[in-house]
mmCIF file of C-alpha atoms in Angstrom:
data_model
loop_
_atom_site.group_PDB
_atom_site.id
_atom_site.type_symbol
_atom_site.label_atom_id
_atom_site.label_comp_id
_atom_site.label_asym_id
_atom_site.label_seq_id
_atom_site.Cartn_x
_atom_site.Cartn_y
_atom_site.Cartn_z
ATOM 1 C CA MET A 1 -27.828 25.581 -10.291
ATOM 2 C CA LYS A 2 -30.962 26.862 -12.030
ATOM 3 C CA GLU A 3 -32.467 23.797 -10.962
ATOM 4 C CA GLY A 4 -32.583 21.464 -8.160
ATOM 5 C CA SER A 5 -32.859 22.789 -4.282
ATOM 6 C CA PHE A 6 -31.218 23.309 -0.837
ATOM 7 C CA GLU A 7 -32.427 19.666 0.016
ATOM 8 C CA LYS A 8 -31.022 17.605 -3.598
ATOM 9 C CA ASP A 9 -27.504 19.542 -3.030
ATOM 10 C CA SER A 10 -27.585 18.463 0.562
ATOM 11 C CA ALA A 11 -28.308 15.119 -0.081
ATOM 12 C CA THR A 12 -25.965 14.972 -2.628
ATOM 13 C CA VAL A 13 -23.109 16.423 -0.620
ATOM 14 C CA ASP A 14 -24.119 14.077 2.315
ATOM 15 C CA VAL A 15 -24.003 10.699 0.022
ATOM 16 C CA ASN A 16 -20.971 11.802 -2.343
ATOM 17 C CA LEU A 17 -19.028 13.493 -0.366
ATOM 18 C CA LYS A 18 -19.409 12.478 3.658
ATOM 19 C CA GLY A 19 -20.500 9.717 2.222
ATOM 20 C CA VAL A 20 -16.847 8.810 1.341
ATOM 21 C CA LEU A 21 -15.204 11.009 4.381
ATOM 22 C CA TYR A 22 -17.101 9.543 6.960
ATOM 23 C CA GLY A 23 -16.571 5.900 5.597
ATOM 24 C CA CYS A 24 -13.278 6.399 5.382
ATOM 25 C CA ARG A 25 -13.082 7.405 9.095
ATOM 26 C CA ALA A 26 -15.140 4.425 10.364
ATOM 27 C CA ALA A 27 -13.183 2.003 8.610
ATOM 28 C CA PHE A 28 -9.573 2.975 9.488
ATOM 29 C CA PRO A 29 -9.349 1.347 12.986
ATOM 30 C CA HIS A 30 -10.321 -1.902 11.218
ATOM 31 C CA LEU A 31 -6.998 -1.591 8.299
ATOM 32 C CA GLN A 32 -4.612 -3.645 8.226
ATOM 33 C CA SER A 33 -1.139 -2.452 6.449
ATOM 34 C CA GLY A 34 -1.810 -3.722 2.790
ATOM 35 C CA ALA A 35 -5.069 -2.807 2.859
ATOM 36 C CA LYS A 36 -6.604 -0.300 0.080
ATOM 37 C CA ILE A 37 -9.825 1.792 -0.250
ATOM 38 C CA VAL A 38 -10.951 2.759 -3.372
ATOM 39 C CA SER A 39 -13.270 5.681 -3.922
ATOM 40 C CA MET A 40 -15.905 6.483 -6.035
ATOM 41 C CA CYS A 41 -15.042 9.759 -8.066
ATOM 42 C CA SER A 42 -16.169 11.248 -11.187
ATOM 43 C CA ALA A 43 -14.192 12.776 -14.545
ATOM 44 C CA SER A 44 -16.537 15.940 -13.203
ATOM 45 C CA ALA A 45 -13.819 16.382 -10.664
ATOM 46 C CA ILE A 46 -11.068 17.298 -13.625
ATOM 47 C CA TYR A 47 -12.740 20.342 -14.334
ATOM 48 C CA GLY A 48 -16.329 21.740 -12.852
ATOM 49 C CA THR A 49 -19.056 20.669 -14.925
ATOM 50 C CA PRO A 50 -21.546 22.821 -15.990
ATOM 51 C CA ASP A 51 -25.170 21.595 -15.165
ATOM 52 C CA MET A 52 -23.940 19.301 -12.323
ATOM 53 C CA ALA A 53 -22.456 21.725 -10.351
ATOM 54 C CA THR A 54 -22.929 20.466 -7.190
ATOM 55 C CA TYR A 55 -22.121 16.621 -8.085
ATOM 56 C CA SER A 56 -19.162 17.977 -9.498
ATOM 57 C CA ALA A 57 -18.078 19.422 -6.351
ATOM 58 C CA THR A 58 -18.704 17.016 -3.972
ATOM 59 C CA LYS A 59 -16.323 14.887 -6.784
ATOM 60 C CA PHE A 60 -13.635 17.500 -6.382
ATOM 61 C CA GLY A 61 -14.348 17.351 -2.593
ATOM 62 C CA VAL A 62 -13.418 13.315 -3.107
ATOM 63 C CA ARG A 63 -10.634 14.108 -5.219
ATOM 64 C CA GLY A 64 -9.008 15.793 -2.675
ATOM 65 C CA VAL A 65 -10.071 13.598 0.632
ATOM 66 C CA THR A 66 -8.790 10.796 -1.876
ATOM 67 C CA GLU A 67 -5.306 12.312 -1.895
ATOM 68 C CA ALA A 68 -4.826 13.732 1.348
ATOM 69 C CA LEU A 69 -5.896 10.639 2.960
ATOM 70 C CA ASN A 70 -3.318 8.338 0.060
ATOM 71 C CA LEU A 71 -0.714 10.704 1.651
ATOM 72 C CA GLU A 72 -1.847 10.595 5.899
ATOM 73 C CA TRP A 73 -2.047 6.473 5.610
ATOM 74 C CA GLU A 74 0.802 5.749 3.881
ATOM 75 C CA GLU A 75 2.888 5.420 6.806
ATOM 76 C CA SER A 76 0.163 2.398 8.210
ATOM 77 C CA GLY A 77 0.665 0.780 4.751
ATOM 78 C CA ILE A 78 -2.991 2.258 3.483
ATOM 79 C CA THR A 79 -3.823 2.948 -0.152
ATOM 80 C CA VAL A 80 -6.534 5.147 -0.834
ATOM 81 C CA GLU A 81 -7.585 5.607 -4.294
ATOM 82 C CA SER A 82 -10.055 6.623 -6.449
ATOM 83 C CA ILE A 83 -11.695 5.709 -10.025
ATOM 84 C CA TRP A 84 -12.693 8.372 -12.159
ATOM 85 C CA PRO A 85 -15.411 7.224 -14.742
ATOM 86 C CA LEU A 86 -17.155 9.803 -17.118
ATOM 87 C CA TYR A 87 -21.030 8.861 -17.567
ATOM 88 C CA VAL A 88 -22.502 5.541 -16.566
ATOM 89 C CA LYS A 89 -25.416 3.585 -17.465
ATOM 90 C CA THR A 90 -27.511 2.939 -14.233
ATOM 91 C CA GLY A 91 -30.194 4.045 -12.782
ATOM 92 C CA MET A 92 -28.649 7.240 -11.761
ATOM 93 C CA LEU A 93 -28.847 8.950 -15.118
ATOM 94 C CA ASP A 94 -32.258 7.191 -15.922
ATOM 95 C CA ASN A 95 -34.023 10.406 -17.367
ATOM 96 C CA VAL A 96 -31.082 12.937 -16.747
ATOM 97 C CA ARG A 97 -30.209 14.320 -19.964
ATOM 98 C CA THR A 98 -27.436 17.276 -19.970
ATOM 99 C CA ASP A 99 -25.540 18.828 -22.904
ATOM 100 C CA GLY A 100 -23.020 16.905 -21.187
ATOM 101 C CA THR A 101 -24.486 13.300 -21.762
ATOM 102 C CA ASP A 102 -25.826 14.379 -25.529
ATOM 103 C CA ARG A 103 -22.292 15.520 -26.811
ATOM 104 C CA LEU A 104 -20.082 12.948 -25.296
ATOM 105 C CA GLY A 105 -22.877 10.148 -24.907
ATOM 106 C CA ILE A 106 -23.506 7.504 -21.936
ATOM 107 C CA ARG A 107 -21.187 4.839 -22.948
ATOM 108 C CA LEU A 108 -19.894 2.895 -19.887
ATOM 109 C CA THR A 109 -21.743 -0.084 -18.115
ATOM 110 C CA ALA A 110 -21.724 -0.607 -14.687
ATOM 111 C CA ASP A 111 -19.481 -3.540 -15.327
ATOM 112 C CA ASP A 112 -16.777 -1.308 -16.841
ATOM 113 C CA VAL A 113 -16.676 0.308 -13.540
ATOM 114 C CA ALA A 114 -16.531 -2.500 -11.399
ATOM 115 C CA ALA A 115 -13.578 -3.866 -13.868
ATOM 116 C CA GLU A 116 -11.720 -1.088 -13.162
ATOM 117 C CA VAL A 117 -12.243 -1.320 -9.425
ATOM 118 C CA ALA A 118 -11.211 -5.242 -9.128
ATOM 119 C CA ASP A 119 -8.188 -3.924 -11.263
ATOM 120 C CA VAL A 120 -6.822 -1.402 -8.796
ATOM 121 C CA VAL A 121 -8.037 -3.237 -5.931
ATOM 122 C CA GLU A 122 -5.971 -6.137 -7.655
ATOM 123 C CA ARG A 123 -3.052 -4.040 -8.153
ATOM 124 C CA PRO A 124 0.358 -3.636 -6.667
ATOM 125 C CA ARG A 125 1.220 -0.383 -4.379
ATOM 126 C CA GLY A 126 4.100 0.653 -6.919
ATOM 127 C CA LYS A 127 6.862 2.856 -6.091
ATOM 128 C CA VAL A 128 5.481 5.988 -7.548
ATOM 129 C CA ALA A 129 1.880 6.055 -5.843
ATOM 130 C CA ARG A 130 -1.148 5.915 -8.645
ATOM 131 C CA VAL A 131 -3.633 7.411 -7.005
ATOM 132 C CA HIS A 132 -6.593 8.418 -9.311
ATOM 133 C CA THR A 133 -7.714 5.910 -12.127
ATOM 134 C CA PRO A 134 -9.545 7.481 -15.004
ATOM 135 C CA VAL A 135 -12.485 4.826 -16.493
ATOM 136 C CA GLY A 136 -13.109 4.794 -20.290
ATOM 137 C CA LEU A 137 -11.205 6.369 -23.249
ATOM 138 C CA GLN A 138 -12.873 9.692 -22.885
ATOM 139 C CA THR A 139 -11.951 10.329 -19.384
ATOM 140 C CA LYS A 140 -8.494 8.897 -19.862
ATOM 141 C CA ILE A 141 -8.239 11.486 -22.586
ATOM 142 C CA MET A 142 -9.583 14.403 -20.686
ATOM 143 C CA PHE A 143 -7.395 13.534 -17.254
ATOM 144 C CA ALA A 144 -4.195 13.124 -19.404
ATOM 145 C CA LEU A 145 -4.479 16.744 -21.143
ATOM 146 C CA SER A 146 -5.680 18.108 -17.578
ATOM 147 C CA HIS A 147 -1.876 17.778 -16.749
ATOM 148 C CA PHE A 148 -0.512 19.566 -19.816
ATOM 149 C CA SER A 149 -2.786 22.261 -20.642
ATOM 150 C CA PRO A 150 -2.822 25.796 -19.025
ATOM 151 C CA ALA A 151 -6.607 26.375 -17.047
ATOM 152 C CA VAL A 152 -8.078 28.515 -19.600
ATOM 153 C CA MET A 153 -7.656 25.731 -22.411
ATOM 154 C CA ALA A 154 -9.149 22.872 -19.621
ATOM 155 C CA ARG A 155 -12.104 25.699 -19.307
ATOM 156 C CA PHE A 156 -12.876 25.848 -22.518
ATOM 157 C CA VAL A 157 -12.394 22.257 -23.793
ATOM 158 C CA ASN A 158 -14.762 21.183 -20.993
ATOM 159 C CA ALA A 159 -16.927 23.736 -21.848
ATOM 160 C CA LYS A 160 -17.146 22.932 -25.411
ATOM 161 C CA LEU A 161 -17.661 19.207 -24.535
ATOM 162 C CA THR A 162 -20.133 19.586 -21.907
ATOM 163 C CA THR A 163 -22.534 22.832 -22.555
ATOM 164 C CA LYS A 164 -24.475 24.405 -25.810
ATOM 165 C CA ARG A 165 -23.928 27.429 -24.422
ATOM 166 C CA LYS A 166 -21.180 30.408 -26.335
ATOM 167 C CA VAL A 167 -18.008 30.303 -24.024
ATOM 168 C CA LYS A 168 -15.310 33.248 -24.307
ATOM 169 C CA PHE A 169 -11.995 32.233 -24.728
#
């Protein structure tokens, strides 16, 4: 949070979090049983990402909204899911360089993300709801490990992957 501004933070919250929340609220009256909403989350919702605190916080919010609405709208037959890409080669990351992008690279393309969205939309709802879908091998590994490691280990690994700062274990 060293760089940026209140205005940039506010705009990020407006687009990333309020956009999903308000979009879902606006869509609900028009959806029928069997409908599916796919929200754009991010690997930064696995553990807070250094140098991207506001962005990461909004994606944690998207994670929460997705999980809550998936349960809340289930009785209406509406599924709410999210996809979680890591860094994607789009204009959003033009001229962006962080320790995380340096260490992990920007490997995914918009086509990779679009293909995953299409797969999520076409996937039938199973008996056990699959709410979040990580995109790309790196995110799949980090997402899976986050479910089995203690929080202190997730913090340590995330910090090692996303920052050059000295991290206490």
